[in-house]
mmCIF file with all atom_site columns, C-alpha atoms in Angstrom:
data_model
loop_
_atom_site.group_PDB
_atom_site.id
_atom_site.type_symbol
_atom_site.label_atom_id
_atom_site.label_alt_id
_atom_site.label_comp_id
_atom_site.label_asym_id
_atom_site.label_entity_id
_atom_site.label_seq_id
_atom_site.pdbx_PDB_ins_code
_atom_site.Cartn_x
_atom_site.Cartn_y
_atom_site.Cartn_z
_atom_site.occupancy
_atom_site.B_iso_or_equiv
_atom_site.pdbx_formal_charge
_atom_site.auth_seq_id
_atom_site.auth_comp_id
_atom_site.auth_asym_id
_atom_site.auth_atom_id
_atom_site.pdbx_PDB_model_num
ATOM 1  C CA . UNK A 1 1  ? 105.147 -30.554 -14.035 1.00 49.00 ? 1266 UNK A CA 1
ATOM 2  C CA . UNK A 1 2  ? 104.753 -26.839 -13.927 1.00 55.00 ? 1267 UNK A CA 1
ATOM 3  C CA . UNK A 1 3  ? 101.325 -24.921 -12.867 1.00 57.00 ? 1268 UNK A CA 1
ATOM 4  C CA . UNK A 1 4  ? 98.329  -24.344 -14.664 1.00 60.00 ? 1269 UNK A CA 1
ATOM 5  C CA . UNK A 1 5  ? 98.494  -20.684 -13.095 1.00 64.00 ? 1270 UNK A CA 1
ATOM 6  C CA . UNK A 1 6  ? 98.863  -17.912 -16.093 1.00 83.00 ? 1271 UNK A CA 1
ATOM 7  C CA . UNK A 1 7  ? 98.736  -14.857 -13.345 1.00 87.00 ? 1272 UNK A CA 1
ATOM 8  C CA . UNK A 1 8  ? 101.462 -14.210 -11.569 1.00 90.00 ? 1273 UNK A CA 1
ATOM 9  C CA . UNK A 1 9  ? 100.804 -13.563 -7.621  1.00 88.00 ? 1274 UNK A CA 1
ATOM 10 C CA . UNK A 1 10 ? 101.242 -9.501  -7.866  1.00 93.00 ? 1275 UNK A CA 1
ATOM 11 C CA . UNK A 1 11 ? 98.377  -10.448 -10.511 1.00 93.00 ? 1276 UNK A CA 1
ATOM 12 C CA . UNK A 1 12 ? 96.674  -12.805 -8.144  1.00 90.00 ? 1277 UNK A CA 1
ATOM 13 C CA . UNK A 1 13 ? 96.371  -10.175 -4.920  1.00 92.00 ? 1278 UNK A CA 1
ATOM 14 C CA . UNK A 1 14 ? 95.008  -7.671  -7.503  1.00 95.00 ? 1279 UNK A CA 1
ATOM 15 C CA . UNK A 1 15 ? 92.431  -10.038 -9.176  1.00 93.00 ? 1280 UNK A CA 1
ATOM 16 C CA . UNK A 1 16 ? 91.335  -10.823 -5.845  1.00 91.00 ? 1281 UNK A CA 1
ATOM 17 C CA . UNK A 1 17 ? 90.571  -7.344  -4.547  1.00 95.00 ? 1282 UNK A CA 1
ATOM 18 C CA . UNK A 1 18 ? 88.292  -6.729  -7.135  1.00 96.00 ? 1283 UNK A CA 1
ATOM 19 C CA . UNK A 1 19 ? 86.860  -9.673  -6.954  1.00 94.00 ? 1284 UNK A CA 1
ATOM 20 C CA . UNK A 1 20 ? 86.531  -8.357  -3.393  1.00 94.00 ? 1285 UNK A CA 1
ATOM 21 C CA . UNK A 1 21 ? 84.501  -5.172  -4.420  1.00 96.00 ? 1286 UNK A CA 1
ATOM 22 C CA . UNK A 1 22 ? 82.160  -6.897  -6.699  1.00 95.00 ? 1287 UNK A CA 1
ATOM 23 C CA . UNK A 1 23 ? 80.892  -9.612  -4.063  1.00 94.00 ? 1288 UNK A CA 1
ATOM 24 C CA . UNK A 1 24 ? 80.735  -6.790  -1.342  1.00 96.00 ? 1289 UNK A CA 1
ATOM 25 C CA . UNK A 1 25 ? 78.322  -4.600  -3.413  1.00 96.00 ? 1290 UNK A CA 1
ATOM 26 C CA . UNK A 1 26 ? 75.849  -7.974  -3.808  1.00 95.00 ? 1291 UNK A CA 1
ATOM 27 C CA . UNK A 1 27 ? 76.759  -9.136  0.084   1.00 94.00 ? 1292 UNK A CA 1
ATOM 28 C CA . UNK A 1 28 ? 73.973  -6.890  0.888   1.00 96.00 ? 1293 UNK A CA 1
ATOM 29 C CA . UNK A 1 29 ? 71.575  -9.147  -0.509  1.00 94.00 ? 1294 UNK A CA 1
ATOM 30 C CA . UNK A 1 30 ? 72.575  -12.182 1.649   1.00 92.00 ? 1295 UNK A CA 1
ATOM 31 C CA . UNK A 1 31 ? 72.759  -10.460 4.767   1.00 94.00 ? 1296 UNK A CA 1
ATOM 32 C CA . UNK A 1 32 ? 68.877  -9.555  4.113   1.00 94.00 ? 1297 UNK A CA 1
ATOM 33 C CA . UNK A 1 33 ? 68.159  -13.073 4.586   1.00 92.00 ? 1298 UNK A CA 1
ATOM 34 C CA . UNK A 1 34 ? 70.592  -14.288 6.656   1.00 92.00 ? 1299 UNK A CA 1
ATOM 35 C CA . UNK A 1 35 ? 71.906  -11.746 8.415   1.00 93.00 ? 1300 UNK A CA 1
ATOM 36 C CA . UNK A 1 36 ? 73.282  -13.979 11.866  1.00 93.00 ? 1301 UNK A CA 1
ATOM 37 C CA . UNK A 1 37 ? 75.398  -15.372 8.254   1.00 91.00 ? 1302 UNK A CA 1
ATOM 38 C CA . UNK A 1 38 ? 78.700  -14.217 8.614   1.00 92.00 ? 1303 UNK A CA 1
ATOM 39 C CA . UNK A 1 39 ? 80.425  -17.094 6.244   1.00 90.00 ? 1304 UNK A CA 1
ATOM 40 C CA . UNK A 1 40 ? 80.311  -14.996 3.068   1.00 91.00 ? 1305 UNK A CA 1
ATOM 41 C CA . UNK A 1 41 ? 81.038  -11.307 4.723   1.00 93.00 ? 1306 UNK A CA 1
ATOM 42 C CA . UNK A 1 42 ? 84.649  -13.534 6.153   1.00 91.00 ? 1307 UNK A CA 1
ATOM 43 C CA . UNK A 1 43 ? 85.104  -15.021 2.621   1.00 89.00 ? 1308 UNK A CA 1
ATOM 44 C CA . UNK A 1 44 ? 85.113  -11.454 1.181   1.00 92.00 ? 1309 UNK A CA 1
ATOM 45 C CA . UNK A 1 45 ? 87.927  -10.094 4.039   1.00 93.00 ? 1310 UNK A CA 1
ATOM 46 C CA . UNK A 1 46 ? 89.827  -13.023 3.287   1.00 89.00 ? 1311 UNK A CA 1
ATOM 47 C CA . UNK A 1 47 ? 90.158  -11.739 0.202   1.00 90.00 ? 1312 UNK A CA 1
ATOM 48 C CA . UNK A 1 48 ? 91.121  -8.674  1.185   1.00 94.00 ? 1313 UNK A CA 1
ATOM 49 C CA . UNK A 1 49 ? 93.543  -10.140 3.282   1.00 92.00 ? 1314 UNK A CA 1
ATOM 50 C CA . UNK A 1 50 ? 95.513  -12.234 0.622   1.00 91.00 ? 1315 UNK A CA 1
ATOM 51 C CA . UNK A 1 51 ? 94.989  -9.213  -1.520  1.00 93.00 ? 1316 UNK A CA 1
ATOM 52 C CA . UNK A 1 52 ? 97.182  -7.715  0.890   1.00 94.00 ? 1317 UNK A CA 1
ATOM 53 C CA . UNK A 1 53 ? 99.938  -9.986  1.031   1.00 92.00 ? 1318 UNK A CA 1
ATOM 54 C CA . UNK A 1 54 ? 98.774  -10.945 4.685   1.00 90.00 ? 1319 UNK A CA 1
ATOM 55 C CA . UNK A 1 55 ? 97.447  -15.108 3.608   1.00 83.00 ? 1320 UNK A CA 1
ATOM 56 C CA . UNK A 1 56 ? 98.388  -17.529 1.524   1.00 77.00 ? 1321 UNK A CA 1
ATOM 57 C CA . UNK A 1 57 ? 96.792  -18.517 -2.138  1.00 71.00 ? 1322 UNK A CA 1
ATOM 58 C CA . UNK A 1 58 ? 96.499  -22.624 -1.157  1.00 66.00 ? 1323 UNK A CA 1
ATOM 59 C CA . UNK A 1 59 ? 94.888  -21.548 1.903   1.00 69.00 ? 1324 UNK A CA 1
ATOM 60 C CA . UNK A 1 60 ? 91.977  -19.535 0.881   1.00 64.00 ? 1325 UNK A CA 1
ATOM 61 C CA . UNK A 1 61 ? 91.671  -21.939 -2.231  1.00 64.00 ? 1326 UNK A CA 1
ATOM 62 C CA . UNK A 1 62 ? 90.701  -24.808 0.072   1.00 64.00 ? 1327 UNK A CA 1
ATOM 63 C CA . UNK A 1 63 ? 88.524  -22.809 2.467   1.00 65.00 ? 1328 UNK A CA 1
ATOM 64 C CA . UNK A 1 64 ? 86.047  -20.767 -0.291  1.00 63.00 ? 1329 UNK A CA 1
ATOM 65 C CA . UNK A 1 65 ? 84.363  -24.087 -0.692  1.00 65.00 ? 1330 UNK A CA 1
ATOM 66 C CA . UNK A 1 66 ? 83.114  -22.652 3.184   1.00 66.00 ? 1331 UNK A CA 1
ATOM 67 C CA . UNK A 1 67 ? 81.833  -19.542 1.736   1.00 67.00 ? 1332 UNK A CA 1
ATOM 68 C CA . UNK A 1 68 ? 80.355  -21.426 -1.113  1.00 69.00 ? 1333 UNK A CA 1
ATOM 69 C CA . UNK A 1 69 ? 78.070  -23.759 1.303   1.00 72.00 ? 1334 UNK A CA 1
ATOM 70 C CA . UNK A 1 70 ? 76.336  -20.926 2.509   1.00 74.00 ? 1335 UNK A CA 1
ATOM 71 C CA . UNK A 1 71 ? 74.204  -20.388 -0.470  1.00 76.00 ? 1336 UNK A CA 1
ATOM 72 C CA . UNK A 1 72 ? 72.398  -23.651 0.690   1.00 75.00 ? 1337 UNK A CA 1
ATOM 73 C CA . UNK A 1 73 ? 70.878  -21.966 3.327   1.00 76.00 ? 1338 UNK A CA 1
ATOM 74 C CA . UNK A 1 74 ? 69.113  -19.387 1.505   1.00 84.00 ? 1339 UNK A CA 1
ATOM 75 C CA . UNK A 1 75 ? 67.403  -17.944 -1.334  1.00 83.00 ? 1340 UNK A CA 1
ATOM 76 C CA . UNK A 1 76 ? 67.990  -16.145 -4.898  1.00 82.00 ? 1341 UNK A CA 1
ATOM 77 C CA . UNK A 1 77 ? 69.172  -13.654 -4.978  1.00 84.00 ? 1342 UNK A CA 1
ATOM 78 C CA . UNK A 1 78 ? 71.010  -13.978 -1.335  1.00 87.00 ? 1343 UNK A CA 1
ATOM 79 C CA . UNK A 1 79 ? 72.550  -17.651 -3.170  1.00 87.00 ? 1344 UNK A CA 1
ATOM 80 C CA . UNK A 1 80 ? 74.913  -15.641 -5.947  1.00 87.00 ? 1345 UNK A CA 1
ATOM 81 C CA . UNK A 1 81 ? 75.614  -12.951 -3.139  1.00 87.00 ? 1346 UNK A CA 1
ATOM 82 C CA . UNK A 1 82 ? 77.458  -16.578 -1.385  1.00 86.00 ? 1347 UNK A CA 1
ATOM 83 C CA . UNK A 1 83 ? 78.620  -17.851 -4.094  1.00 86.00 ? 1348 UNK A CA 1
ATOM 84 C CA . UNK A 1 84 ? 80.493  -14.306 -5.262  1.00 86.00 ? 1349 UNK A CA 1
ATOM 85 C CA . UNK A 1 85 ? 82.039  -14.396 -1.876  1.00 86.00 ? 1350 UNK A CA 1
ATOM 86 C CA . UNK A 1 86 ? 83.339  -17.666 -2.259  1.00 82.00 ? 1351 UNK A CA 1
ATOM 87 C CA . UNK A 1 87 ? 84.834  -17.228 -5.313  1.00 81.00 ? 1352 UNK A CA 1
ATOM 88 C CA . UNK A 1 88 ? 86.176  -14.211 -4.279  1.00 83.00 ? 1353 UNK A CA 1
ATOM 89 C CA . UNK A 1 89 ? 88.408  -15.889 -1.517  1.00 79.00 ? 1354 UNK A CA 1
ATOM 90 C CA . UNK A 1 90 ? 89.114  -18.728 -4.069  1.00 75.00 ? 1355 UNK A CA 1
ATOM 91 C CA . UNK A 1 91 ? 90.510  -16.017 -6.789  1.00 72.00 ? 1356 UNK A CA 1
#
């Protein structure tokens, strides 16, 4: 069965870079509430690594759930910031 992916790899890398940029803009909201938790920042860095061709898609898609769990430890709006980092990693 063919993949359901509609974007080619180059386009996914472009979207990952854009998603990382967006997530990084709201990251201070998360870090203000949980400054010791680097999970969302690491997810953004991994999204940038994928965008640069340094990481493969399959591994990063599995790891996005790790960043999403950081949202359980904080309150709004930090929750949204953590989730945006998870989404960036999952692109």
